């Protein structure tokens, strides 16, 4: 069962924006131009050039990037599917991230007063002391939190209601889980195909510059894929093996130096993309055929019920 193979996880990161809406300036500009007061907003950059704050934003981006790398889409509420075999990896990495984030916050707060004095002459008449929270209050505006929940299951739905209604809600829960799993698998297909297609594009341009990441990015994806493939898509695992064997044996430097190797690898990559597209088209055709079959059944049932009885 999927509830034994994966869980739901969300990363919540908060950072002070250091942006302030100046209502007075917004009103003054609107009055000068005879515009409605709600026609525009003037937002002040309170700490322009604050390197320590920018470092925290960069770290937040790195945390999200890692989290997205080892999880799959699930819902619009921020939760993503975390395979159980990534749980301890994520917990260990998040402890490192949280420690770095806390250290960064303290580093920023340590030079916060200097940053304020630095922007005072830049803002000039727009500067307001009250725009800047105390260090104690500001500390509460930063945080990193990992939230982990079990995947819902219709069998666990035990709210008191009629048996019929409970069965209906349970079916809806299970259907939503299946739909979310399908989205996660589709995301895996997209990741793999985009990485290989990008390799085709770059290798087919002899004059193009490509970095070591051209190969390592593809290798990273196919090495993660078996652990991310909680739905057990056999075709995905098969393509991961093919890609690793046929496209990841040489470095980007090797491909750049040797034209024949580059052309051969580009052809192999293009062939794999074509095979992937064939599989996806076949699945789409099968789903369409199933839908048409169901429609045909309902049409025949309606025709049968409306037909006059035999004499």
GROMACS .gro file of N, CA and C in nm, residues 21-114:
model
  282
   21UNK      N    1   0.511   4.921   0.261
   21UNK     CA    2   0.420   5.004   0.183
   21UNK      C    3   0.408   5.140   0.249
   22UNK      N    4   0.450   5.244   0.178
   22UNK     CA    5   0.441   5.380   0.230
   22UNK      C    6   0.310   5.443   0.182
   23UNK      N    7   0.212   5.445   0.272
   23UNK     CA    8   0.079   5.494   0.235
   23UNK      C    9   0.081   5.644   0.202
   24UNK      N   10   0.160   5.721   0.279
   24UNK     CA   11   0.163   5.865   0.258
   24UNK      C   12   0.217   5.898   0.119
   25UNK      N   13   0.329   5.837   0.081
   25UNK     CA   14   0.387   5.863  -0.051
   25UNK      C   15   0.292   5.816  -0.160
   26UNK      N   16   0.225   5.702  -0.139
   26UNK     CA   17   0.129   5.653  -0.238
   26UNK      C   18   0.015   5.753  -0.258
   27UNK      N   19  -0.033   5.811  -0.147
   27UNK     CA   20  -0.140   5.912  -0.157
   27UNK      C   21  -0.090   6.037  -0.227
   28UNK      N   22   0.033   6.080  -0.190
   28UNK     CA   23   0.089   6.202  -0.251
   28UNK      C   24   0.103   6.186  -0.402
   29UNK      N   25   0.152   6.071  -0.447
   29UNK     CA   26   0.168   6.048  -0.591
   29UNK      C   27   0.033   6.047  -0.660
   30UNK      N   28  -0.067   5.983  -0.598
   30UNK     CA   29  -0.200   5.979  -0.657
   30UNK      C   30  -0.258   6.120  -0.668
   31UNK      N   31  -0.240   6.202  -0.562
   31UNK     CA   32  -0.292   6.338  -0.564
   31UNK      C   33  -0.223   6.423  -0.671
   32UNK      N   34  -0.092   6.406  -0.686
   32UNK     CA   35  -0.018   6.484  -0.785
   32UNK      C   36  -0.065   6.457  -0.927
   33UNK      N   37  -0.112   6.335  -0.950
   33UNK     CA   38  -0.154   6.298  -1.085
   33UNK      C   39  -0.307   6.291  -1.099
   34UNK      N   40  -0.376   6.333  -0.995
   34UNK     CA   41  -0.521   6.332  -1.001
   34UNK      C   42  -0.579   6.192  -1.014
   35UNK      N   43  -0.509   6.094  -0.958
   35UNK     CA   44  -0.550   5.954  -0.969
   35UNK      C   45  -0.622   5.909  -0.843
   36UNK      N   46  -0.694   5.799  -0.856
   36UNK     CA   47  -0.760   5.739  -0.740
   36UNK      C   48  -0.653   5.693  -0.641
   37UNK      N   49  -0.683   5.699  -0.513
   37UNK     CA   50  -0.584   5.663  -0.410
   37UNK      C   51  -0.542   5.516  -0.418
   38UNK      N   52  -0.630   5.435  -0.474
   38UNK     CA   53  -0.596   5.293  -0.487
   38UNK      C   54  -0.532   5.259  -0.620
   39UNK      N   55  -0.494   5.359  -0.697
   39UNK     CA   56  -0.440   5.334  -0.832
   39UNK      C   57  -0.299   5.278  -0.830
   40UNK      N   58  -0.227   5.294  -0.720
   40UNK     CA   59  -0.090   5.244  -0.715
   40UNK      C   60  -0.037   5.238  -0.573
   41UNK      N   61   0.076   5.172  -0.558
   41UNK     CA   62   0.140   5.158  -0.427
   41UNK      C   63   0.287   5.193  -0.438
   42UNK      N   64   0.339   5.257  -0.336
   42UNK     CA   65   0.482   5.284  -0.330
   42UNK      C   66   0.540   5.197  -0.220
   43UNK      N   67   0.623   5.100  -0.260
   43UNK     CA   68   0.686   5.009  -0.164
   43UNK      C   69   0.833   5.045  -0.146
   44UNK      N   70   0.872   5.068  -0.024
   44UNK     CA   71   1.010   5.105   0.006
   44UNK      C   72   1.095   4.980   0.030
   45UNK      N   73   1.215   4.980  -0.027
   45UNK     CA   74   1.314   4.876   0.003
   45UNK      C   75   1.389   4.922   0.128
   46UNK      N   76   1.360   4.860   0.240
   46UNK     CA   77   1.412   4.907   0.368
   46UNK      C   78   1.560   4.879   0.390
   47UNK      N   79   1.610   4.772   0.330
   47UNK     CA   80   1.751   4.736   0.352
   47UNK      C   81   1.818   4.698   0.220
   48UNK      N   82   1.817   4.788   0.127
   48UNK     CA   83   1.880   4.759  -0.002
   48UNK      C   84   2.030   4.736   0.018
   49UNK      N   85   2.080   4.628  -0.038
   49UNK     CA   86   2.223   4.598  -0.026
   49UNK      C   87   2.261   4.523   0.100
   50UNK      N   88   2.163   4.467   0.171
   50UNK     CA   89   2.192   4.390   0.293
   50UNK      C   90   2.236   4.248   0.254
   51UNK      N   91   2.365   4.226   0.245
   51UNK     CA   92   2.419   4.098   0.197
   51UNK      C   93   2.375   3.981   0.285
   52UNK      N   94   2.373   4.000   0.414
   52UNK     CA   95   2.338   3.890   0.505
   52UNK      C   96   2.193   3.845   0.485
   53UNK      N   97   2.106   3.940   0.454
   53UNK     CA   98   1.967   3.906   0.428
   53UNK      C   99   1.955   3.833   0.295
   54UNK      N  100   2.031   3.875   0.197
   54UNK     CA  101   2.031   3.809   0.066
   54UNK      C  102   2.083   3.667   0.077
   55UNK      N  103   2.181   3.645   0.165
   55UNK     CA  104   2.234   3.510   0.186
   55UNK      C  105   2.126   3.417   0.242
   56UNK      N  106   2.041   3.471   0.329
   56UNK     CA  107   1.932   3.390   0.384
   56UNK      C  108   1.830   3.355   0.275
   57UNK      N  109   1.804   3.448   0.185
   57UNK     CA  110   1.712   3.419   0.074
   57UNK      C  111   1.770   3.312  -0.017
   58UNK      N  112   1.901   3.319  -0.041
   58UNK     CA  113   1.967   3.218  -0.123
   58UNK      C  114   1.959   3.081  -0.057
   59UNK      N  115   1.981   3.076   0.074
   59UNK     CA  116   1.972   2.951   0.148
   59UNK      C  117   1.831   2.895   0.142
   60UNK      N  118   1.731   2.982   0.153
   60UNK     CA  119   1.592   2.937   0.145
   60UNK      C  120   1.566   2.872   0.009
   61UNK      N  121   1.621   2.931  -0.096
   61UNK     CA  122   1.606   2.873  -0.230
   61UNK      C  123   1.672   2.736  -0.240
   62UNK      N  124   1.787   2.719  -0.176
   62UNK     CA  125   1.857   2.591  -0.178
   62UNK      C  126   1.778   2.484  -0.101
   63UNK      N  127   1.714   2.524   0.008
   63UNK     CA  128   1.632   2.430   0.086
   63UNK      C  129   1.515   2.382   0.001
   64UNK      N  130   1.446   2.475  -0.062
   64UNK     CA  131   1.331   2.438  -0.146
   64UNK      C  132   1.375   2.351  -0.263
   65UNK      N  133   1.488   2.385  -0.324
   65UNK     CA  134   1.538   2.309  -0.439
   65UNK      C  135   1.566   2.164  -0.398
   66UNK      N  136   1.630   2.144  -0.285
   66UNK     CA  137   1.658   2.008  -0.238
   66UNK      C  138   1.528   1.934  -0.208
   67UNK      N  139   1.435   2.002  -0.142
   67UNK     CA  140   1.308   1.940  -0.104
   67UNK      C  141   1.231   1.897  -0.229
   68UNK      N  142   1.224   1.983  -0.329
   68UNK     CA  143   1.153   1.949  -0.453
   68UNK      C  144   1.222   1.834  -0.526
   69UNK      N  145   1.354   1.825  -0.513
   69UNK     CA  146   1.431   1.723  -0.584
   69UNK      C  147   1.395   1.583  -0.537
   70UNK      N  148   1.369   1.565  -0.408
   70UNK     CA  149   1.346   1.431  -0.355
   70UNK      C  150   1.198   1.405  -0.323
   71UNK      N  151   1.110   1.492  -0.369
   71UNK     CA  152   0.967   1.474  -0.347
   71UNK      C  153   0.892   1.487  -0.479
   72UNK      N  154   0.765   1.453  -0.475
   72UNK     CA  155   0.680   1.460  -0.595
   72UNK      C  156   0.556   1.545  -0.565
   73UNK      N  157   0.495   1.605  -0.668
   73UNK     CA  158   0.375   1.687  -0.645
   73UNK      C  159   0.265   1.606  -0.578
   74UNK      N  160   0.189   1.675  -0.492
   74UNK     CA  161   0.076   1.608  -0.428
   74UNK      C  162  -0.048   1.696  -0.427
   75UNK      N  163  -0.039   1.812  -0.362
   75UNK     CA  164  -0.156   1.897  -0.349
   75UNK      C  165  -0.118   2.043  -0.370
   76UNK      N  166  -0.220   2.128  -0.379
   76UNK     CA  167  -0.197   2.271  -0.396
   76UNK      C  168  -0.172   2.341  -0.263
   77UNK      N  169  -0.175   2.267  -0.152
   77UNK     CA  170  -0.158   2.327  -0.019
   77UNK      C  171  -0.013   2.325   0.026
   78UNK      N  172   0.079   2.289  -0.061
   78UNK     CA  173   0.221   2.290  -0.025
   78UNK      C  174   0.277   2.154   0.011
   79UNK      N  175   0.191   2.055   0.032
   79UNK     CA  176   0.240   1.922   0.066
   79UNK      C  177   0.283   1.847  -0.059
   80UNK      N  178   0.393   1.772  -0.045
   80UNK     CA  179   0.445   1.691  -0.154
   80UNK      C  180   0.465   1.548  -0.105
   81UNK      N  181   0.472   1.456  -0.200
   81UNK     CA  182   0.487   1.315  -0.165
   81UNK      C  183   0.634   1.285  -0.137
   82UNK      N  184   0.662   1.235  -0.017
   82UNK     CA  185   0.798   1.200   0.023
   82UNK      C  186   0.809   1.048   0.034
   83UNK      N  187   0.884   0.983  -0.056
   83UNK     CA  188   0.905   0.838  -0.045
   83UNK      C  189   0.969   0.804   0.090
   84UNK      N  190   0.926   0.694   0.150
   84UNK     CA  191   0.975   0.658   0.282
   84UNK      C  192   1.127   0.641   0.284
   85UNK      N  193   1.185   0.595   0.170
   85UNK     CA  194   1.329   0.573   0.170
   85UNK      C  195   1.410   0.703   0.161
   86UNK      N  196   1.342   0.815   0.153
   86UNK     CA  197   1.410   0.945   0.158
   86UNK      C  198   1.391   1.015   0.293
   87UNK      N  199   1.311   0.955   0.381
   87UNK     CA  200   1.274   1.023   0.506
   87UNK      C  201   1.398   1.059   0.589
   88UNK      N  202   1.486   0.963   0.614
   88UNK     CA  203   1.601   0.989   0.700
   88UNK      C  204   1.701   1.082   0.631
   89UNK      N  205   1.710   1.071   0.498
   89UNK     CA  206   1.795   1.165   0.423
   89UNK      C  207   1.745   1.308   0.444
   90UNK      N  208   1.614   1.325   0.431
   90UNK     CA  209   1.555   1.458   0.444
   90UNK      C  210   1.572   1.511   0.587
   91UNK      N  211   1.547   1.427   0.687
   91UNK     CA  212   1.559   1.472   0.825
   91UNK      C  213   1.701   1.517   0.856
   92UNK      N  214   1.800   1.440   0.809
   92UNK     CA  215   1.939   1.476   0.835
   92UNK      C  216   1.976   1.606   0.765
   93UNK      N  217   1.931   1.619   0.639
   93UNK     CA  218   1.965   1.740   0.563
   93UNK      C  219   1.893   1.862   0.620
   94UNK      N  220   1.769   1.844   0.666
   94UNK     CA  221   1.696   1.956   0.723
   94UNK      C  222   1.760   2.004   0.853
   95UNK      N  223   1.815   1.914   0.931
   95UNK     CA  224   1.885   1.957   1.053
   95UNK      C  225   2.004   2.046   1.016
   96UNK      N  226   2.074   2.008   0.909
   96UNK     CA  227   2.185   2.091   0.863
   96UNK      C  228   2.136   2.225   0.813
   97UNK      N  229   2.029   2.222   0.734
   97UNK     CA  230   1.974   2.347   0.681
   97UNK      C  231   1.927   2.439   0.793
   98UNK      N  232   1.857   2.382   0.891
   98UNK     CA  233   1.804   2.463   1.001
   98UNK      C  234   1.917   2.528   1.081
   99UNK      N  235   2.024   2.451   1.104
   99UNK     CA  236   2.138   2.506   1.178
   99UNK      C  237   2.203   2.620   1.099
  100UNK      N  238   2.218   2.602   0.967
  100UNK     CA  239   2.275   2.708   0.883
  100UNK      C  240   2.184   2.829   0.879
  101UNK      N  241   2.052   2.805   0.876
  101UNK     CA  242   1.957   2.915   0.870
  101UNK      C  243   1.961   2.996   1.000
  102UNK      N  244   1.961   2.927   1.113
  102UNK     CA  245   1.967   2.996   1.243
  102UNK      C  246   2.095   3.077   1.255
  103UNK      N  247   2.205   3.019   1.210
  103UNK     CA  248   2.333   3.089   1.214
  103UNK      C  249   2.328   3.212   1.124
  104UNK      N  250   2.264   3.199   1.007
  104UNK     CA  251   2.249   3.312   0.917
  104UNK      C  252   2.164   3.423   0.975
  105UNK      N  253   2.057   3.384   1.044
  105UNK     CA  254   1.970   3.484   1.108
  105UNK      C  255   2.047   3.563   1.213
  106UNK      N  256   2.123   3.491   1.297
  106UNK     CA  257   2.201   3.559   1.400
  106UNK      C  258   2.307   3.650   1.338
  107UNK      N  259   2.366   3.604   1.227
  107UNK     CA  260   2.464   3.686   1.158
  107UNK      C  261   2.401   3.814   1.103
  108UNK      N  262   2.281   3.801   1.049
  108UNK     CA  263   2.210   3.918   0.997
  108UNK      C  264   2.173   4.014   1.109
  109UNK      N  265   2.119   3.962   1.218
  109UNK     CA  266   2.077   4.048   1.328
  109UNK      C  267   2.197   4.119   1.391
  110UNK      N  268   2.315   4.055   1.384
  110UNK     CA  269   2.434   4.116   1.440
  110UNK      C  270   2.475   4.245   1.369
  111UNK      N  271   2.445   4.253   1.240
  111UNK     CA  272   2.482   4.374   1.163
  111UNK      C  273   2.357   4.455   1.123
  112UNK      N  274   2.242   4.415   1.175
  112UNK     CA  275   2.116   4.484   1.143
  112UNK      C  276   2.124   4.634   1.170
  113UNK      N  277   2.175   4.678   1.286
  113UNK     CA  278   2.182   4.823   1.311
  113UNK      C  279   2.268   4.897   1.208
  114UNK      N  280   2.379   4.834   1.164
  114UNK     CA  281   2.464   4.898   1.063
  114UNK      C  282   2.391   4.912   0.929
   0.00000   0.00000   0.00000
